[in-house]
PDB file of C-alpha atoms in Angstrom:
ATOM      1  CA  MET A   1      -6.145  -2.415  25.548  1.00 59.00           C
ATOM      2  CA  THR A   2      -2.538  -1.277  25.855  1.00 69.00           C
ATOM      3  CA  THR A   3      -1.253   2.007  24.497  1.00 70.00           C
ATOM      4  CA  LEU A   4       0.751   0.084  21.885  1.00 64.00           C
ATOM      5  CA  GLY A   5      -2.386  -1.771  20.775  1.00 71.00           C
ATOM      6  CA  ARG A   6      -4.318   1.470  20.409  1.00 80.00           C
ATOM      7  CA  PHE A   7      -1.453   3.039  18.488  1.00 78.00           C
ATOM      8  CA  ARG A   8      -1.357   0.120  16.036  1.00 74.00           C
ATOM      9  CA  ASP A   9      -5.146   0.246  15.566  1.00 82.00           C
ATOM     10  CA  VAL A  10      -5.142   3.992  14.923  1.00 81.00           C
ATOM     11  CA  THR A  11      -2.165   3.719  12.584  1.00 78.00           C
ATOM     12  CA  ALA A  12      -3.802   0.883  10.622  1.00 77.00           C
ATOM     13  CA  ARG A  13      -7.010   2.902  10.168  1.00 81.00           C
ATOM     14  CA  MET A  14      -5.042   5.992   9.123  1.00 78.00           C
ATOM     15  CA  ASP A  15      -2.947   3.985   6.625  1.00 76.00           C
ATOM     16  CA  ALA A  16      -6.100   2.461   5.117  1.00 77.00           C
ATOM     17  CA  VAL A  17      -7.699   5.866   4.569  1.00 77.00           C
ATOM     18  CA  LEU A  18      -4.541   7.431   3.123  1.00 79.00           C
ATOM     19  CA  VAL A  19      -3.822   4.535   0.767  1.00 74.00           C
ATOM     20  CA  ASP A  20      -7.445   4.320  -0.426  1.00 76.00           C
ATOM     21  CA  ARG A  21      -7.710   8.059  -1.092  1.00 78.00           C
ATOM     22  CA  LEU A  22      -4.227   8.946  -2.295  1.00 81.00           C
ATOM     23  CA  GLY A  23      -2.704   5.693  -3.530  1.00 88.00           C
ATOM     24  CA  ASP A  24      -1.806   4.629  -7.025  1.00 94.00           C
ATOM     25  CA  ARG A  25      -3.826   1.692  -8.308  1.00 95.00           C
ATOM     26  CA  ALA A  26      -2.399  -1.610  -9.448  1.00 96.00           C
ATOM     27  CA  ILE A  27      -4.408  -4.530 -10.735  1.00 96.00           C
ATOM     28  CA  LYS A  28      -3.691  -7.940  -9.215  1.00 95.00           C
ATOM     29  CA  PRO A  29      -3.869 -11.167 -11.278  1.00 93.00           C
ATOM     30  CA  ASP A  30      -7.389 -11.822  -9.933  1.00 93.00           C
ATOM     31  CA  GLY A  31      -8.532  -8.491 -11.416  1.00 94.00           C
ATOM     32  CA  LEU A  32      -8.948  -6.763  -8.054  1.00 94.00           C
ATOM     33  CA  ALA A  33      -7.371  -3.400  -7.286  1.00 94.00           C
ATOM     34  CA  LEU A  34      -4.429  -2.920  -4.963  1.00 95.00           C
ATOM     35  CA  PHE A  35      -3.724   0.622  -3.795  1.00 95.00           C
ATOM     36  CA  GLY A  36      -0.295   1.828  -2.779  1.00 95.00           C
ATOM     37  CA  ALA A  37       2.608   4.017  -3.856  1.00 94.00           C
ATOM     38  CA  PHE A  38       4.357   3.423  -7.181  1.00 95.00           C
ATOM     39  CA  PHE A  39       7.933   4.640  -7.595  1.00 92.00           C
ATOM     40  CA  SER A  40       9.869   4.440 -10.830  1.00 88.00           C
ATOM     41  CA  PRO A  41      13.300   6.095 -10.695  1.00 81.00           C
ATOM     42  CA  PHE A  42      13.563   6.586 -14.446  1.00 69.00           C
ATOM     43  CA  VAL A  43      10.189   8.141 -15.249  1.00 59.00           C
ATOM     44  CA  GLY A  44      11.083  11.219 -17.261  1.00 52.00           C
ATOM     45  CA  ALA A  45      14.797  10.393 -17.424  1.00 52.00           C
ATOM     46  CA  ASP A  46      16.580   9.977 -20.729  1.00 49.00           C
ATOM     47  CA  VAL A  47      18.711   6.972 -19.906  1.00 48.00           C
ATOM     48  CA  GLY A  48      21.647   6.989 -22.313  1.00 49.00           C
ATOM     49  CA  GLY A  49      19.789   9.241 -24.742  1.00 48.00           C
ATOM     50  CA  LYS A  50      20.827  12.402 -26.521  1.00 50.00           C
ATOM     51  CA  SER A  51      18.344  14.888 -25.060  1.00 46.00           C
ATOM     52  CA  LYS A  52      19.446  17.697 -22.770  1.00 47.00           C
ATOM     53  CA  SER A  53      16.896  16.796 -20.072  1.00 44.00           C
ATOM     54  CA  VAL A  54      18.328  14.290 -17.609  1.00 46.00           C
ATOM     55  CA  ARG A  55      21.353  12.460 -18.999  1.00 46.00           C
ATOM     56  CA  LEU A  56      22.267   9.390 -17.052  1.00 47.00           C
ATOM     57  CA  GLY A  57      23.843   7.367 -19.880  1.00 47.00           C
ATOM     58  CA  ASN A  58      27.479   6.630 -19.128  1.00 49.00           C
ATOM     59  CA  ALA A  59      27.221   7.464 -15.411  1.00 50.00           C
ATOM     60  CA  ILE A  60      25.090   4.431 -14.539  1.00 47.00           C
ATOM     61  CA  VAL A  61      26.510   1.422 -12.758  1.00 47.00           C
ATOM     62  CA  THR A  62      23.781  -1.113 -13.499  1.00 48.00           C
ATOM     63  CA  ASP A  63      24.337  -2.984 -10.216  1.00 47.00           C
ATOM     64  CA  ASN A  64      23.243   0.150  -8.330  1.00 46.00           C
ATOM     65  CA  VAL A  65      20.171   1.045 -10.388  1.00 58.00           C
ATOM     66  CA  LEU A  66      16.967   1.262  -8.378  1.00 76.00           C
ATOM     67  CA  ALA A  67      14.137  -0.888  -9.656  1.00 88.00           C
ATOM     68  CA  PRO A  68      10.536   0.286  -9.893  1.00 93.00           C
ATOM     69  CA  THR A  69       8.738  -0.349  -6.601  1.00 95.00           C
ATOM     70  CA  PHE A  70       5.116  -0.617  -5.539  1.00 96.00           C
ATOM     71  CA  THR A  71       4.492  -0.232  -1.792  1.00 95.00           C
ATOM     72  CA  ALA A  72       1.216  -1.442  -0.286  1.00 95.00           C
ATOM     73  CA  ARG A  73      -0.252  -2.413   3.062  1.00 92.00           C
ATOM     74  CA  VAL A  74       0.591  -6.010   4.004  1.00 92.00           C
ATOM     75  CA  VAL A  75      -3.079  -6.784   4.748  1.00 91.00           C
ATOM     76  CA  ASP A  76      -4.039  -5.704   1.209  1.00 92.00           C
ATOM     77  CA  ALA A  77      -1.207  -7.622  -0.462  1.00 93.00           C
ATOM     78  CA  VAL A  78      -1.998 -11.162   0.673  1.00 92.00           C
ATOM     79  CA  GLY A  79      -1.140 -13.670  -2.060  1.00 92.00           C
ATOM     80  CA  ILE A  80       1.186 -11.409  -4.009  1.00 95.00           C
ATOM     81  CA  GLU A  81       4.511 -13.194  -4.077  1.00 94.00           C
ATOM     82  CA  LYS A  82       7.596 -13.358  -6.272  1.00 95.00           C
ATOM     83  CA  ASP A  83       6.747 -13.866  -9.979  1.00 95.00           C
ATOM     84  CA  THR A  84       3.217 -12.437  -9.552  1.00 94.00           C
ATOM     85  CA  PHE A  85       2.247  -9.855 -12.168  1.00 96.00           C
ATOM     86  CA  LEU A  86       0.911  -6.424 -11.218  1.00 96.00           C
ATOM     87  CA  THR A  87      -0.419  -3.912 -13.710  1.00 96.00           C
ATOM     88  CA  VAL A  88       0.219  -0.364 -12.529  1.00 96.00           C
ATOM     89  CA  ASP A  89      -2.784   1.685 -13.617  1.00 95.00           C
ATOM     90  CA  LEU A  90      -0.977   4.865 -14.680  1.00 94.00           C
ATOM     91  CA  PRO A  91      -0.212   6.349 -18.092  1.00 93.00           C
ATOM     92  CA  VAL A  92       2.879   4.838 -19.747  1.00 90.00           C
ATOM     93  CA  GLU A  93       4.781   8.128 -19.444  1.00 88.00           C
ATOM     94  CA  GLN A  94       4.313   7.893 -15.662  1.00 90.00           C
ATOM     95  CA  GLY A  95       5.597   4.307 -15.584  1.00 91.00           C
ATOM     96  CA  GLY A  96       2.290   2.490 -15.888  1.00 93.00           C
ATOM     97  CA  GLY A  97       2.175  -0.998 -17.327  1.00 94.00           C
ATOM     98  CA  ARG A  98       2.577  -4.649 -16.460  1.00 95.00           C
ATOM     99  CA  TYR A  99       5.367  -5.633 -14.087  1.00 95.00           C
ATOM    100  CA  LYS A 100       6.581  -8.866 -12.530  1.00 96.00           C
ATOM    101  CA  VAL A 101       7.276  -8.941  -8.797  1.00 96.00           C
ATOM    102  CA  SER A 102      10.938  -9.888  -8.458  1.00 95.00           C
ATOM    103  CA  LYS A 103      11.143  -9.488  -4.684  1.00 95.00           C
ATOM    104  CA  ARG A 104       8.834  -8.897  -1.712  1.00 95.00           C
ATOM    105  CA  GLU A 105      10.285  -6.817   1.156  1.00 95.00           C
ATOM    106  CA  PRO A 106       8.046  -6.304   4.226  1.00 94.00           C
ATOM    107  CA  ASP A 107       9.176  -3.248   6.210  1.00 89.00           C
ATOM    108  CA  GLY A 108       8.081  -4.529   9.630  1.00 85.00           C
ATOM    109  CA  ALA A 109       5.607  -1.668  10.080  1.00 81.00           C
ATOM    110  CA  GLY A 110       2.650  -3.030   8.133  1.00 86.00           C
ATOM    111  CA  MET A 111       3.818  -2.141   4.621  1.00 89.00           C
ATOM    112  CA  VAL A 112       5.478  -4.262   1.945  1.00 95.00           C
ATOM    113  CA  ASN A 113       7.673  -3.096  -0.934  1.00 95.00           C
ATOM    114  CA  PHE A 114       7.311  -5.050  -4.140  1.00 96.00           C
ATOM    115  CA  ILE A 115      10.475  -4.732  -6.211  1.00 95.00           C
ATOM    116  CA  LEU A 116       9.333  -4.899  -9.818  1.00 95.00           C
ATOM    117  CA  SER A 117      10.872  -5.897 -13.112  1.00 92.00           C
ATOM    118  CA  LEU A 118       9.555  -5.294 -16.590  1.00 82.00           C
ATOM    119  CA  ASN A 119       7.139  -7.863 -17.959  1.00 67.00           C
ATOM    120  CA  ASN A 120       9.102 -10.332 -20.055  1.00 56.00           C
ATOM    121  CA  GLY A 121       6.346 -12.801 -20.594  1.00 55.00           C
TER     122      GLY A 121
END
């Protein structure tokens, strides 16, 4: 086996352990769990509100707003495509809830970013 092959094998095993132990859980449409990293840029932000916490209101250019993202291993995310629903298993105040996959972006290193939109259906 080449050095590159060993590196990929070791990296894949390490990613699997880290994601399984530290990852956020999402539920796929088939009811099975998918572990990965959930990122929601507005968790805890007061978008356009009146509080003195984080005020983003008038400073936002909506074309540049980051969407919530769920990142998972490609091998775990087989079958999850655009328009698939994922339910992020976190409390609502941490961004949990049902999302629709609006875009799938593989990173070329064994991970895929699912760009999410709020459930409208």
